Coordinates of C-alpha atoms and ligand atoms in Angstrom, one line a residue:
M1 CA 1.9 67.4 11.7
N2 CA 4.6 69.4 10.0
T3 CA 5.3 68.9 6.3
T4 CA 8.9 69.2 5.4
L5 CA 10.4 70.2 2.1
S6 CA 13.7 69.1 0.6
R7 CA 16.3 71.4 -0.8
R8 CA 15.6 70.0 -4.3
S9 CA 11.9 70.8 -4.1
F10 CA 12.8 74.3 -2.9
L11 CA 15.1 74.8 -5.8
R12 CA 12.4 73.7 -8.2
Q13 CA 9.8 75.9 -6.6
S14 CA 12.0 78.9 -5.9
F15 CA 11.7 81.9 -8.1
A16 CA 15.0 83.0 -6.6
F17 CA 16.8 80.2 -8.2
S18 CA 16.2 81.4 -11.7
A19 CA 16.1 85.1 -10.8
L20 CA 19.4 85.0 -9.1
A21 CA 21.1 82.7 -11.5
G22 CA 22.1 85.7 -13.6
L23 CA 23.9 87.3 -10.7
G24 CA 26.5 84.5 -10.6
S25 CA 27.6 82.2 -7.8
L26 CA 26.7 82.5 -4.1
P27 CA 29.8 84.4 -3.1
S28 CA 28.7 87.4 -5.2
L29 CA 25.5 87.6 -3.1
A30 CA 27.4 88.5 0.0
K31 CA 27.9 91.9 -1.5
V32 CA 24.3 92.5 -2.3
H33 CA 23.9 94.6 0.9
S34 CA 27.3 96.0 1.1
K35 CA 26.9 98.6 -1.6
G36 CA 25.4 101.4 0.5
D37 CA 21.8 100.3 0.9
N38 CA 22.1 100.6 4.7
A39 CA 21.9 97.0 5.6
H40 CA 23.1 95.8 8.9
H41 CA 25.5 92.9 9.3
W42 CA 25.3 90.3 12.1
F43 CA 27.7 87.4 12.5
M44 CA 27.0 84.4 14.6
V45 CA 28.7 81.3 16.0
G46 CA 27.3 78.6 18.1
D47 CA 29.1 75.9 20.2
W48 CA 32.4 77.8 19.8
G49 CA 34.2 77.8 23.2
A50 CA 35.9 74.4 22.6
E51 CA 38.6 73.1 24.9
N52 CA 40.8 72.6 21.9
P53 CA 40.4 75.8 20.0
T54 CA 41.9 74.7 16.6
A55 CA 38.6 74.6 14.7
Q56 CA 37.3 77.6 16.6
K57 CA 40.3 79.6 15.4
S58 CA 39.8 78.4 11.8
V59 CA 36.1 79.6 11.9
A60 CA 37.0 82.9 13.6
D61 CA 39.8 83.6 11.1
A62 CA 37.5 82.8 8.2
M63 CA 34.8 85.1 9.6
A64 CA 37.3 88.0 10.0
A65 CA 38.8 87.4 6.5
Y66 CA 35.3 87.4 5.0
V67 CA 34.5 90.7 6.8
R68 CA 37.7 92.3 5.5
E69 CA 37.3 90.9 2.0
H70 CA 33.8 92.4 1.6
S71 CA 34.6 95.6 3.5
L72 CA 31.7 94.9 5.9
K73 CA 31.1 96.7 9.2
P74 CA 29.8 94.1 11.7
D75 CA 26.9 95.5 13.7
A76 CA 26.5 92.6 16.1
L77 CA 28.0 89.3 17.1
L78 CA 25.6 86.5 18.3
M79 CA 27.2 84.0 20.6
L80 CA 24.7 81.2 20.4
G81 CA 25.6 79.2 23.5
D82 CA 27.9 76.5 24.6
N83 CA 30.2 79.4 25.1
W84 CA 32.5 77.5 27.4
Y85 CA 33.2 73.8 27.1
G86 CA 35.4 72.2 29.9
D87 CA 36.8 74.0 32.8
L88 CA 36.7 77.7 33.4
P89 CA 38.8 77.6 36.6
G90 CA 39.3 81.4 36.9
G91 CA 35.6 82.1 36.4
V92 CA 35.1 85.7 35.4
D93 CA 38.9 86.2 35.6
D94 CA 39.8 83.1 33.5
T95 CA 42.4 83.7 30.8
R96 CA 40.1 82.0 28.3
W97 CA 38.0 85.2 28.1
K98 CA 41.0 86.9 26.4
T99 CA 42.3 84.1 24.3
Q100 CA 39.0 82.5 23.2
F101 CA 36.7 85.6 23.0
E102 CA 38.3 89.0 23.1
D103 CA 41.3 88.0 20.9
M104 CA 39.6 85.2 18.9
Y105 CA 36.9 87.7 17.5
P106 CA 39.1 90.8 17.7
K107 CA 37.5 94.2 18.3
S108 CA 39.6 95.6 15.4
V109 CA 37.3 93.6 13.1
F110 CA 34.2 93.0 15.2
D111 CA 33.7 96.4 16.9
C112 CA 30.1 95.7 18.0
T113 CA 28.0 94.3 20.7
A114 CA 28.3 90.5 21.2
Y115 CA 24.9 89.2 22.4
A116 CA 25.3 86.0 24.3
I117 CA 22.9 83.3 25.5
P118 CA 23.6 80.3 27.7
G119 CA 23.9 76.8 26.3
N120 CA 23.8 73.5 28.2
H121 CA 27.6 73.5 28.8
D122 CA 27.4 77.0 30.3
Y123 CA 25.2 75.6 33.0
Q124 CA 27.9 73.2 34.1
R125 CA 30.0 73.9 37.2
M126 CA 33.5 73.1 36.0
P127 CA 35.3 72.9 38.3
L128 CA 32.5 72.3 40.8
T129 CA 33.4 75.6 42.6
V130 CA 32.7 77.6 39.5
S131 CA 29.4 78.4 37.8
K132 CA 30.3 79.2 34.2
L133 CA 26.9 80.8 33.7
D134 CA 27.5 83.1 36.7
A135 CA 30.9 84.0 35.3
E136 CA 29.3 84.9 31.9
L137 CA 26.8 87.2 33.6
A138 CA 29.5 88.7 35.8
Y139 CA 31.8 89.3 32.8
A140 CA 29.1 91.2 31.0
K141 CA 28.5 93.4 34.1
R142 CA 32.2 94.4 34.3
G143 CA 31.9 96.6 31.3
N144 CA 34.8 97.4 29.0
T145 CA 33.9 94.4 26.9
R146 CA 31.6 93.6 23.9
W147 CA 30.3 90.6 25.8
T148 CA 26.6 91.3 26.5
M149 CA 24.4 89.1 28.6
P150 CA 22.2 91.3 30.8
S151 CA 20.4 88.2 32.2
R152 CA 19.6 84.7 31.2
W153 CA 16.9 85.9 28.9
Y154 CA 16.4 89.3 27.5
S155 CA 15.1 91.3 24.5
F156 CA 16.3 94.3 22.5
E157 CA 15.4 96.2 19.4
F158 CA 18.0 96.6 16.6
P159 CA 19.3 99.1 15.6
Q160 CA 18.7 101.6 18.4
H161 CA 17.7 104.3 15.9
K162 CA 14.8 103.4 13.6
P163 CA 14.8 99.7 14.7
L164 CA 14.2 97.0 12.1
A165 CA 14.2 93.9 14.3
T166 CA 12.7 92.9 17.6
V167 CA 15.0 90.3 19.1
I168 CA 14.2 87.9 21.9
A169 CA 17.1 86.1 23.4
L170 CA 16.0 83.0 25.4
D171 CA 17.5 80.5 27.8
S172 CA 16.5 77.1 26.3
N173 CA 18.0 75.1 29.2
V174 CA 14.5 73.9 30.1
Y175 CA 14.0 71.8 33.2
H176 CA 14.6 68.1 33.3
P177 CA 14.7 66.2 36.6
M178 CA 18.0 65.3 38.0
H179 CA 19.5 61.9 37.4
E180 CA 19.8 59.8 40.6
G181 CA 22.9 60.7 42.5
E182 CA 23.4 64.1 40.8
K183 CA 23.8 67.0 43.2
V184 CA 23.2 69.8 40.8
N185 CA 20.6 70.1 38.2
F186 CA 22.2 71.8 35.2
T187 CA 19.0 73.5 34.0
L188 CA 16.6 76.2 34.8
T189 CA 14.4 75.4 37.7
P190 CA 10.7 74.7 36.9
E191 CA 9.9 78.1 38.5
D192 CA 12.4 79.9 36.3
Q193 CA 11.2 78.1 33.2
A194 CA 7.6 79.2 34.0
E195 CA 8.7 82.7 34.7
Q196 CA 10.6 82.9 31.4
L197 CA 7.6 81.6 29.5
N198 CA 5.3 84.2 31.1
W199 CA 7.9 86.9 30.2
L200 CA 8.1 85.6 26.6
K201 CA 4.3 85.7 26.2
A202 CA 4.3 89.3 27.6
E203 CA 7.1 90.4 25.3
L204 CA 5.3 89.0 22.3
A205 CA 2.0 90.5 23.4
K206 CA 3.5 94.0 23.1
P207 CA 2.6 95.8 19.9
R208 CA 5.6 95.3 17.5
T209 CA 6.7 98.3 15.6
T210 CA 9.6 96.6 13.7
P211 CA 9.3 94.7 10.4
Y212 CA 11.1 91.6 11.8
L213 CA 10.8 89.3 14.8
I214 CA 13.9 87.2 15.6
V215 CA 14.1 84.7 18.4
M216 CA 17.5 83.2 19.4
A217 CA 18.2 80.4 21.8
H218 CA 20.8 77.7 22.1
H219 CA 18.7 74.6 21.7
P220 CA 16.9 74.2 18.3
V221 CA 13.2 73.6 18.3
Y222 CA 13.7 71.3 15.3
S223 CA 17.0 69.8 14.3
N224 CA 18.3 67.2 11.8
G225 CA 21.2 66.6 14.1
P226 CA 21.6 63.9 16.7
H227 CA 19.8 66.0 19.4
G228 CA 16.7 65.9 17.2
D229 CA 13.5 67.8 17.7
H230 CA 12.9 69.3 21.2
K231 CA 9.6 68.1 22.7
T232 CA 9.4 70.8 25.4
L233 CA 10.3 73.7 23.0
I234 CA 7.8 72.4 20.5
A235 CA 5.1 72.3 23.2
E236 CA 5.9 75.7 24.9
W237 CA 7.6 77.9 22.2
D238 CA 6.6 76.7 18.8
P239 CA 2.9 77.8 19.1
L240 CA 4.2 81.3 20.0
L241 CA 6.5 81.4 17.0
R242 CA 3.6 80.5 14.8
E243 CA 1.1 82.9 16.5
H244 CA 3.4 85.9 16.4
K245 CA 4.9 85.0 13.0
A246 CA 8.5 85.0 14.0
H247 CA 10.7 85.4 10.9
L248 CA 13.7 83.6 12.3
Y249 CA 14.6 81.2 15.1
L250 CA 18.4 81.1 15.5
A251 CA 20.0 78.2 17.4
G252 CA 23.1 76.1 17.8
H253 CA 23.6 72.9 20.0
D254 CA 23.9 70.4 17.2
H255 CA 27.4 70.8 15.8
D256 CA 26.5 71.5 12.1
M257 CA 24.8 74.1 10.0
Q258 CA 21.1 73.8 9.1
H259 CA 18.2 75.7 7.7
L260 CA 14.8 74.0 8.1
E261 CA 11.4 75.1 6.8
F262 CA 8.0 73.6 7.4
E263 CA 5.0 74.1 5.3
N264 CA 2.6 76.7 6.7
H265 CA 5.0 77.6 9.4
P266 CA 6.0 81.3 9.3
T267 CA 9.4 80.8 11.0
S268 CA 12.6 79.9 9.3
F269 CA 14.8 77.7 11.6
S270 CA 18.5 78.5 11.2
L271 CA 21.1 76.5 13.1
S272 CA 24.7 77.6 13.3
G273 CA 26.5 75.2 15.6
G274 CA 29.8 74.8 13.8
G275 CA 31.7 77.4 15.8
G276 CA 34.5 75.2 17.0
A277 CA 33.4 72.0 18.9
D278 CA 33.8 68.6 17.3
L279 CA 31.2 68.0 14.6
Y280 CA 28.2 65.7 14.9
T281 CA 26.9 63.3 12.2
L282 CA 23.4 64.3 11.0
K283 CA 20.5 62.1 11.9
I284 CA 18.3 63.4 9.0
E285 CA 19.8 64.3 5.7
E286 CA 18.7 67.5 3.9
D287 CA 17.0 65.6 1.1
K288 CA 14.6 64.1 3.7
R289 CA 14.1 67.4 5.6
G290 CA 15.6 70.7 4.6
P291 CA 16.3 72.7 2.7
Y292 CA 19.8 72.6 4.2
A293 CA 21.8 70.5 6.7
A294 CA 25.6 69.9 6.6
K295 CA 28.2 68.4 8.9
V296 CA 30.6 71.3 8.7
H297 CA 32.3 73.9 10.8
G298 CA 31.3 77.5 10.1
F299 CA 29.5 80.7 10.9
S300 CA 26.5 82.6 9.7
H301 CA 26.1 86.1 8.3
L302 CA 22.7 87.8 8.7
Q303 CA 22.0 90.9 6.7
I304 CA 19.1 93.0 7.9
A305 CA 17.6 95.5 5.6
E306 CA 14.2 97.1 5.3
D307 CA 13.1 95.0 2.3
K308 CA 14.5 91.7 3.4
L309 CA 16.7 89.6 5.7
T310 CA 19.5 87.7 4.0
M311 CA 21.0 84.7 5.9
L312 CA 24.2 83.1 4.7
H313 CA 25.9 80.0 6.1
L314 CA 29.6 79.9 5.5
D315 CA 32.2 77.1 6.2
E316 CA 35.5 77.4 7.9
T317 CA 37.2 78.4 4.7
G318 CA 34.8 81.4 4.3
R319 CA 32.9 79.7 1.4
I320 CA 29.2 80.5 1.3
I321 CA 27.5 77.1 1.5
H322 CA 23.8 78.1 1.8
G323 CA 21.7 81.2 1.8
F324 CA 18.1 82.4 1.9
T325 CA 16.2 85.7 2.1
K326 CA 13.0 86.5 4.0
T327 CA 10.8 89.5 3.5
P328 CA 8.8 91.3 6.3
A329 CA 5.7 89.7 4.9
G330 CA 7.4 86.3 5.4
E331 CA 8.2 85.3 1.9
M332 CA 11.3 83.0 1.9
K333 CA 13.5 82.4 -1.1
I334 CA 16.5 80.1 -1.3
L335 CA 19.7 81.6 -2.8
S336 CA 21.6 79.4 -5.1
Ligands
LIG401 FE1 24.7 72.5 23.4

């Protein structure tokens, strides 16, 4: 049984709270790694490809303004799934690729690889003649784009030279039987699911030479949002996160921003699902299980350095709303 900790108890316990108080408010912390200490900067959005892109544009503009304001050089974008809501009638040729990806997160600001993973909406055929997932895989294969999805699940080391992080990108659309009358099952097949799990175990069994292990997938293992905790991922993946001491599990799916910690669990669960789709009301408030959960549009900024990871959640105005650090040894501190 997991023991959960509230934000208040974290703040009471956290050395960082007093140690960082002298540094000023959270916004000043964004610059901690931008002063020439060779940190790498990742930016992530989940649940972003909304049919009405109003909120998506606000978040994307805030992310670009934040990058410019702090003179950051983004090293990666993470597109955390539910990349396309609604119809993608042109498939790989649809105009939404330009308006809602290439131009929305412009290369002039984000001149970096955009690592993408499939969400549940990406498995839909909309219209029925078009597999959005096939379009995403095909778009990556075309080249001349930052969009990167070599397969439904994949791994990479980052950066290429002297890598600091081993990253495992997973397809969390695990199998559930079709409802009666449905012609298409919008998930992995049981065979694919088993194949991915075997691949994941094999990847994790390789000797890791990097200080950080980061796992990313669309569905959260644990969530305070309406989708809740995921029984299958808890059964199949969570023991592996524990065994291999994953530092971060990055997800979306619930349309909010979260950071959950569990006592004696080595993994910090960071959820960034506020990229553009309509927001969800939380099922569990952060004072019951946390340290952080908020119904807000936004994005996340992960700074990767040799001494620590720094994760910041920001809202659609570019305001830092939550942050924490994690060392290679697994020590987590809340920033406040
Ligand atoms: Fe989703």
